[in-house]
Structure formats: structure tokens, C-alpha cells
């Protein structure tokens, strides 16, 4: 029986695995998920949670790393910066990687890299080796999220995508929020290497299960890659993430005057120029379906609006993750573990709410969730802006819980609507775009919050305020700016719609 004759496909993999061109009608979206598809999605979810959790664990561990290797904070922070930088460079090429290797080989490659990088970090005798391990880890992490989202969109029936994408939002939003808490628990009983020692067997088990049980949902296909696009993408996204991170670090260390600010801005300028060249190059290449990152995804209004809201939300999330532990320790005098625990209730709420949000999306659509979600996030940001040196701890926890609830209502509908508005052959490109936007906006949010906080704290210090008062005032200013930005997202949220699945186009290839 031919694909066109199947009344009810048992797998959605042929949406990604279909040969290019031809006169056959495009395959219908899957109506059921078989055992193989459920196994694949479950394994990918668990693996993605592990690798994304690892992204934010090192922030709390920086003092330990500094003491162990006898390095300053400006050097130690590279364990986080190099991770974000590598992610931003690798994610744009994941569409090509998934087509060239297929689902199974892509997963095994990603988890092998992550496992190897974790081992290198655990055994690193000197700091440069630790950085090398983080680069290897990030290379595997960068591939995992686009692979997960692309696979889910291919094998999940449209009527159940909200529920499944709700589980993905646990990975994307909860894992980074849980990172500092996990790190605080581990560091209370083990040295910083314990973070990698605990992660290593989990990664190895996931890799082994994938090698033994993960089905080959798609087959490798010949794919061309434009080397110039890879180079320009590295300069664009790498320059933006590096520059924005350095801008925040420069502000955190006093800025070094106008010259220091100019030096920190230079990578941002290079990144912006390279981004313009990258867009121009992709627009030319996609005329013959050879783009590294197909920008026709932005031709869909739903995708563009969802990406905009996701960018602002991820910036708010990462900025908050950075500032709240800092405020808790430097202003309220809490221990690192206590500071990490502040983020735990909100992280748990996001995890518990995600399945319910997914079911609500399947039933009611995106707008009824995203609009109140933006209102809650904005309200939480204004609550953070009211913090002072005398604020009780419960106020921090309450504001973060409200923020987490609002983000939980936003992420699942935005991810599902964005990818669901695209034809299946653009799923890999849409997933890669979402991943890239997350890294760049996360770095931008961190840089913005830290820069505003530091500038205001310096001004208060020069006027005679104590260090605690200056830090509290700086935090207030940073959250005030964030609250203003989030307020602007509320009217944008009304433009979000739950897109109906778009049929694949026989004349276009699956991915490049």
C-alpha cells in the first residue's frame, strides 16, 4: 500500500522523511502516535531536560571554580559565556545536521558530545580544559532542542500537540530555572566537580538507551551546506551573544569608562552587521532552496508574532534567574542554597502547570492563554520592581511564582502556534530559529538587567548609599525597566492565534 493510500498513518516521520519533489500528494498529518513514536519523544524529553538543566548550573559554582583554579571572576564567568556562545553558533546549522544524519544518528551524536564534554569537565586539571569541555557539552545541547521540537511536530497528531509541547515547555523553561537550585544542593555536600560527576551517569544512560531503543524515525538524505552561511552565522549569533554578555560583565565590573564600554560594544556591532549579511545571504539561497536557515518561516504572521513574544519572555526569564539569587545573597544576606531555593517553587509550578496548559491549548487555542500569561508576567515584573532592602523573602518567592505561572501559560501556546503555522518541511528551520532566538534573547536579557542594575548601583554608591542599599536600588531599576518592556507585550499577545497545520509543499525540500 502506498503512502498516499494509507487512511490513518501510524507514524508522522514521513513528514520529515519524504523525498523531495515528485507528484505524490503530501502526507496527511499523523492521527495517532505509535509505541515507537512515544518512546522516541519520551527519550528525547528526558535527555533534553538533562542537557538544558546543565546550562544554568555553573552560575552558583563560580566562586568554587575561582578558588580551585585561582582565577578572577572575569575569567571564571567564561564557563557560562562559552556555553551560550557555542549554542548560538551551532543551533543555526541543526536543520542541515538533522537532514544529513537522520533522527537516530543526530540524537546519538548530540548525546555522545554531551557525555564526552561532561567527562572532560569532571576531570579537567586546568581551567582551559574545563572551557573545552563546556564547548563540547554545548555542541550536543544545541542540537537536542531543535531535534526534540522537530520530532514532536512530525509524529504528534495536531489535536494533541498542545499537550506534548507542554512537556517540552517543562524542558525549555523549568530546566534553566531549576539549574541554580540543583547546583546549590550539590555544592552544599560536594565540590563543583560533583555537578558533572552526577550528570555523567545520567547522560551515559540516556545515550545507551538511545543506542539500544531509539527508532530511526527518519533516514539520512543528501544535503548541501553553504560554508559562507555557517561563517557569517557564527559571526552574527556568536558576536551578539558574546557582545551582550561582555556588556553585562563590563557593567558589573565598573565598565572601565567609555573605552571599556566601546570595547564591549564592538562584538555587538560586528554581530549586527554579520546578521544583516546572513539574512541577505539566506534570502538569496532560499530562492533555490539552499538556505542554511530558511527565513520563509517569518512569512507566517503567527510565527513572527510568537517569536517576538518568546524573545521578550526568555529575556525576562534569564534576567530574573540572574538577578534574584544576587539580590537574595547581597541584599537579604541569604546563603547560596537558600538563594537557589527561592527559584524552586516557581520552577515546580511551571512543571506541574505545563500539561494542563497544553490540554487547554488543544481545547481553547492560544490567545485565551497567552493574553493572561503576559498580564501575569508583567504583574510579576512590577512586583519585583517594588523590592527593597527591607522586603521579606516571601515577597520574592510570591513574585517568582506569579512570573512562572505567567510564563507557563505563554511558552506552550507560543511554541505550538509558531511551529504549527509552518509547513512540515520548515519544522527543522523553525525549531532552529526558536533555539537561536532563545540564546540571543537570554543573553540580551541578562546583559540588560545586569547593566541597568550596575549603573544605578554605582550612582547610588557615589551619592553615599551603603553597598546593600545600592544593590537594592540597582535591582529595583533593572526590574523597573523589565516591567516596562513586559507591559508592551500585552497588546502584542492579542495577535497570537493557534495556527492550523499547514500541508507540506511537494515542490520544496525538507531542509538544508
Coordinates of N, CA, C and O in Angstrom, one line a residue, residues 376-470:
X376 N 0.2 38.3 33.7 CA 0.8 37.8 34.9 C 2.3 38.1 35.0 O 2.8 38.5 36.0
X377 N 3.0 37.9 33.8 CA 4.4 38.2 33.8 C 4.7 39.7 34.0 O 5.6 40.0 34.7
X378 N 3.8 40.5 33.4 CA 4.0 41.9 33.7 C 3.8 42.3 35.1 O 4.5 43.1 35.7
X379 N 2.7 41.7 35.7 CA 2.4 42.0 37.1 C 3.6 41.5 38.0 O 4.0 42.2 39.0
X380 N 4.2 40.4 37.7 CA 5.3 39.9 38.5 C 6.5 40.8 38.3 O 7.2 41.1 39.3
X381 N 6.7 41.3 37.1 CA 7.9 42.3 36.9 C 7.7 43.5 37.7 O 8.6 44.1 38.3
X382 N 6.4 44.0 37.8 CA 6.2 45.2 38.6 C 6.3 44.9 40.1 O 6.7 45.8 40.9
X383 N 6.0 43.7 40.5 CA 6.2 43.3 41.9 C 7.7 43.2 42.2 O 8.1 43.7 43.3
X384 N 8.5 42.7 41.3 CA 9.9 42.7 41.5 C 10.5 44.1 41.6 O 11.4 44.4 42.4
X385 N 9.9 45.1 40.9 CA 10.4 46.4 40.9 C 10.1 47.1 42.2 O 10.6 48.2 42.5
X386 N 9.2 46.5 43.0 CA 8.9 47.1 44.3 C 9.8 46.6 45.4 O 9.7 47.0 46.6
X387 N 10.7 45.7 45.1 CA 11.6 45.1 46.1 C 12.5 46.2 46.7 O 13.0 47.1 46.0
X388 N 12.8 46.1 48.0 CA 13.8 47.0 48.6 C 14.6 46.1 49.6 O 14.5 44.9 49.7
X389 N 15.5 46.8 50.3 CA 16.4 46.1 51.2 C 15.6 45.5 52.4 O 16.1 44.7 53.1
X390 N 14.4 46.0 52.6 CA 13.6 45.5 53.8 C 12.5 44.5 53.3 O 11.7 44.1 54.1
X391 N 12.5 44.1 52.1 CA 11.5 43.2 51.6 C 11.6 41.8 52.2 O 12.7 41.3 52.3
X392 N 10.5 41.2 52.6 CA 10.6 39.8 53.1 C 10.9 38.8 52.0 O 10.6 39.1 50.8
X393 N 11.4 37.7 52.4 CA 11.7 36.6 51.4 C 10.5 36.1 50.7 O 10.5 35.8 49.5
X394 N 9.4 36.1 51.4 CA 8.2 35.5 50.8 C 7.7 36.4 49.6 O 7.1 35.8 48.7
X395 N 8.1 37.7 49.6 CA 7.7 38.5 48.5 C 8.4 38.1 47.2 O 7.9 38.1 46.2
X396 N 9.7 37.8 47.4 CA 10.5 37.3 46.3 C 9.9 36.0 45.7 O 9.7 35.8 44.5
X397 N 9.6 35.1 46.6 CA 9.0 33.8 46.2 C 7.7 34.0 45.5 O 7.4 33.4 44.5
X398 N 6.8 34.8 46.1 CA 5.5 35.1 45.5 C 5.6 35.7 44.1 O 4.9 35.2 43.2
X399 N 6.5 36.7 44.0 CA 6.6 37.3 42.6 C 7.1 36.3 41.6 O 6.7 36.3 40.5
X400 N 8.1 35.5 42.0 CA 8.6 34.5 41.1 C 7.6 33.4 40.7 O 7.6 32.9 39.6
X401 N 6.8 33.0 41.7 CA 5.7 32.1 41.4 C 4.7 32.7 40.4 O 4.3 32.0 39.4
X402 N 4.4 33.9 40.5 CA 3.5 34.6 39.6 C 4.1 34.7 38.2 O 3.5 34.4 37.2
X403 N 5.4 35.0 38.2 CA 6.2 35.1 36.9 C 6.2 33.7 36.3 O 5.9 33.6 35.0
X404 N 6.4 32.6 37.0 CA 6.5 31.3 36.5 C 5.1 30.8 35.9 O 5.0 30.2 34.9
X405 N 4.1 31.2 36.7 CA 2.7 30.9 36.2 C 2.4 31.5 34.9 O 1.8 30.9 34.0
X406 N 2.8 32.8 34.8 CA 2.5 33.5 33.5 C 3.4 33.0 32.3 O 2.8 32.8 31.2
X407 N 4.6 32.6 32.6 CA 5.5 32.1 31.5 C 4.9 30.7 31.1 O 5.0 30.3 30.0
X408 N 4.4 29.9 32.1 CA 3.9 28.6 31.8 C 2.7 28.7 30.8 O 2.5 27.9 30.0
X409 N 1.9 29.8 31.0 CA 0.7 30.0 30.1 C 1.2 30.5 28.8 O 0.4 30.4 27.8
X410 N 2.4 31.0 28.6 CA 2.8 31.6 27.4 C 3.6 30.6 26.5 O 3.4 30.5 25.3
X411 N 4.6 29.8 27.1 CA 5.5 29.1 26.4 C 4.9 28.0 25.5 O 5.1 27.9 24.3
X412 N 4.0 27.2 26.1 CA 3.4 26.1 25.3 C 2.6 26.6 24.1 O 2.8 26.1 23.0
X413 N 1.7 27.6 24.3 CA 0.9 28.1 23.1 C 1.8 28.7 22.1 O 1.6 28.6 20.9
X414 N 2.9 29.4 22.6 CA 3.8 30.1 21.6 C 4.6 29.1 20.8 O 4.7 29.2 19.5
X415 N 5.2 28.1 21.4 CA 5.9 27.1 20.7 C 5.0 26.4 19.7 O 5.4 26.2 18.5
X416 N 3.9 25.9 20.2 CA 3.0 25.1 19.3 C 2.4 25.9 18.2 O 2.4 25.5 17.1
X417 N 2.0 27.2 18.5 CA 1.5 28.0 17.4 C 2.5 28.4 16.4 O 2.3 28.4 15.2
X418 N 3.7 28.7 16.9 CA 4.8 29.1 15.9 C 5.1 27.9 15.0 O 5.1 28.1 13.7
X419 N 5.4 26.7 15.5 CA 5.8 25.6 14.6 C 4.6 25.1 13.8 O 4.7 24.7 12.7
X420 N 3.4 25.1 14.5 CA 2.2 24.6 13.8 C 1.7 25.4 12.6 O 1.0 25.0 11.8
X421 N 2.2 26.7 12.6 CA 1.8 27.5 11.4 C 2.7 27.3 10.2 O 2.5 27.9 9.2
X422 N 3.7 26.4 10.4 CA 4.7 26.2 9.3 C 4.3 24.9 8.5 O 3.8 24.0 9.1
X423 N 4.7 24.8 7.3 CA 4.6 23.5 6.6 C 5.7 22.6 7.2 O 6.7 23.0 7.6
X424 N 5.4 21.3 7.2 CA 6.3 20.3 7.8 C 7.8 20.4 7.3 O 8.7 20.2 8.1
X425 N 8.0 20.8 6.1 CA 9.4 20.8 5.6 C 10.2 21.9 6.2 O 11.4 22.0 6.2
X426 N 9.5 22.9 6.9 CA 10.2 24.0 7.6 C 10.3 23.8 9.1 O 10.8 24.7 9.8
X427 N 9.8 22.7 9.6 CA 9.9 22.4 11.0 C 11.3 22.5 11.5 O 11.6 23.2 12.5
X428 N 12.3 21.9 10.9 CA 13.7 22.0 11.4 C 14.2 23.4 11.4 O 14.9 23.9 12.3
X429 N 13.8 24.2 10.4 CA 14.3 25.6 10.3 C 13.6 26.4 11.4 O 14.2 27.3 12.0
X430 N 12.3 26.2 11.6 CA 11.5 26.9 12.7 C 12.1 26.5 14.0 O 12.3 27.4 14.9
X431 N 12.4 25.3 14.3 CA 13.0 24.8 15.6 C 14.3 25.5 15.8 O 14.6 26.0 16.9
X432 N 15.2 25.5 14.7 CA 16.5 26.2 14.9 C 16.4 27.7 15.1 O 17.1 28.2 15.9
X433 N 15.4 28.3 14.5 CA 15.2 29.7 14.7 C 14.8 30.0 16.1 O 15.3 30.9 16.8
X434 N 13.8 29.2 16.7 CA 13.4 29.3 18.1 C 14.6 29.2 19.0 O 14.8 30.0 19.9
X435 N 15.4 28.2 18.8 CA 16.6 27.9 19.6 C 17.6 29.1 19.6 O 18.1 29.5 20.6
X436 N 17.8 29.6 18.4 CA 18.7 30.7 18.3 C 18.2 32.0 19.0 O 18.9 32.7 19.7
X437 N 16.9 32.2 18.8 CA 16.3 33.4 19.4 C 16.4 33.3 21.0 O 16.6 34.2 21.7
X438 N 16.2 32.0 21.5 CA 16.3 31.8 22.9 C 17.6 32.2 23.5 O 17.7 32.9 24.5
X439 N 18.7 31.8 22.8 CA 20.1 32.1 23.3 C 20.4 33.6 23.2 O 20.9 34.1 24.2
X440 N 20.1 34.2 22.1 CA 20.4 35.6 21.9 C 19.5 36.4 22.9 O 20.1 37.4 23.5
X441 N 18.2 36.2 23.0 CA 17.4 36.9 23.9 C 17.8 36.7 25.4 O 17.7 37.6 26.2
X442 N 18.2 35.5 25.7 CA 18.6 35.2 27.1 C 19.8 36.0 27.4 O 19.9 36.6 28.5
X443 N 20.8 36.1 26.5 CA 22.0 36.9 26.7 C 21.6 38.3 26.8 O 22.2 39.1 27.6
X444 N 20.7 38.8 25.9 CA 20.3 40.2 25.9 C 19.6 40.6 27.2 O 19.9 41.6 27.8
X445 N 18.7 39.7 27.7 CA 18.0 40.0 28.9 C 19.0 40.0 30.1 O 18.9 40.9 31.0
X446 N 19.9 39.1 30.1 CA 20.9 39.1 31.2 C 21.8 40.4 31.2 O 22.0 41.0 32.2
X447 N 22.2 40.7 30.0 CA 23.0 42.0 29.8 C 22.3 43.2 30.2 O 22.8 44.1 30.9
X448 N 21.0 43.3 29.8 CA 20.2 44.4 30.1 C 20.0 44.6 31.6 O 20.2 45.7 32.2
X449 N 19.6 43.5 32.3 CA 19.3 43.6 33.7 C 20.5 43.9 34.5 O 20.5 44.7 35.4
X450 N 21.6 43.2 34.2 CA 22.9 43.5 34.9 C 23.4 44.9 34.7 O 23.9 45.5 35.6
X451 N 23.3 45.3 33.4 CA 23.8 46.7 33.1 C 23.1 47.8 33.8 O 23.6 48.7 34.5
X452 N 21.7 47.7 33.8 CA 20.9 48.7 34.4 C 21.1 48.7 36.0 O 21.3 49.7 36.6
X453 N 21.2 47.5 36.5 CA 21.4 47.3 38.0 C 22.7 48.0 38.4 O 22.8 48.7 39.3
X454 N 23.8 47.7 37.6 CA 25.1 48.1 38.0 C 25.2 49.7 37.8 O 25.8 50.3 38.7
X455 N 24.7 50.2 36.8 CA 24.8 51.7 36.6 C 24.0 52.4 37.7 O 24.6 53.4 38.3
X456 N 22.9 51.9 38.1 CA 22.1 52.6 39.2 C 22.8 52.4 40.5 O 22.8 53.3 41.3
X457 N 23.3 51.2 40.7 CA 24.0 50.9 42.0 C 25.3 51.8 42.1 O 25.5 52.3 43.2
X458 N 26.0 52.0 41.0 CA 27.2 52.9 41.1 C 26.7 54.3 41.4 O 27.4 55.0 42.1
X459 N 25.6 54.8 40.8 CA 25.2 56.1 41.0 C 24.8 56.3 42.5 O 25.1 57.3 43.1
X460 N 24.1 55.3 43.1 CA 23.7 55.4 44.5 C 24.9 55.4 45.4 O 24.9 56.0 46.4
X461 N 25.9 54.5 45.1 CA 27.1 54.5 45.9 C 27.8 55.8 45.9 O 28.3 56.2 47.0
X462 N 27.9 56.4 44.7 CA 28.6 57.7 44.7 C 27.9 58.8 45.4 O 28.5 59.8 45.8
X463 N 26.6 58.6 45.7 CA 25.8 59.6 46.5 C 25.8 59.3 47.9 O 25.1 59.9 48.7
X464 N 26.5 58.2 48.4 CA 26.6 57.9 49.8 C 25.9 56.8 50.3 O 25.9 56.5 51.5
X465 N 25.2 56.0 49.4 CA 24.4 54.8 49.9 C 25.3 53.7 50.3 O 26.5 53.6 49.7
X466 N 24.9 52.9 51.2 CA 25.7 51.7 51.5 C 25.6 50.7 50.4 O 24.8 50.8 49.4
X467 N 26.5 49.6 50.5 CA 26.5 48.6 49.4 C 25.2 47.9 49.3 O 24.7 47.6 48.2
X468 N 24.6 47.6 50.4 CA 23.3 46.9 50.4 C 22.2 47.8 49.8 O 21.4 47.3 48.9
X469 N 22.2 49.0 50.2 CA 21.2 50.0 49.6 C 21.4 50.2 48.1 O 20.4 50.3 47.4
X470 N 22.7 50.3 47.7 CA 23.0 50.5 46.3 C 22.5 49.3 45.5 O 22.0 49.4 44.4

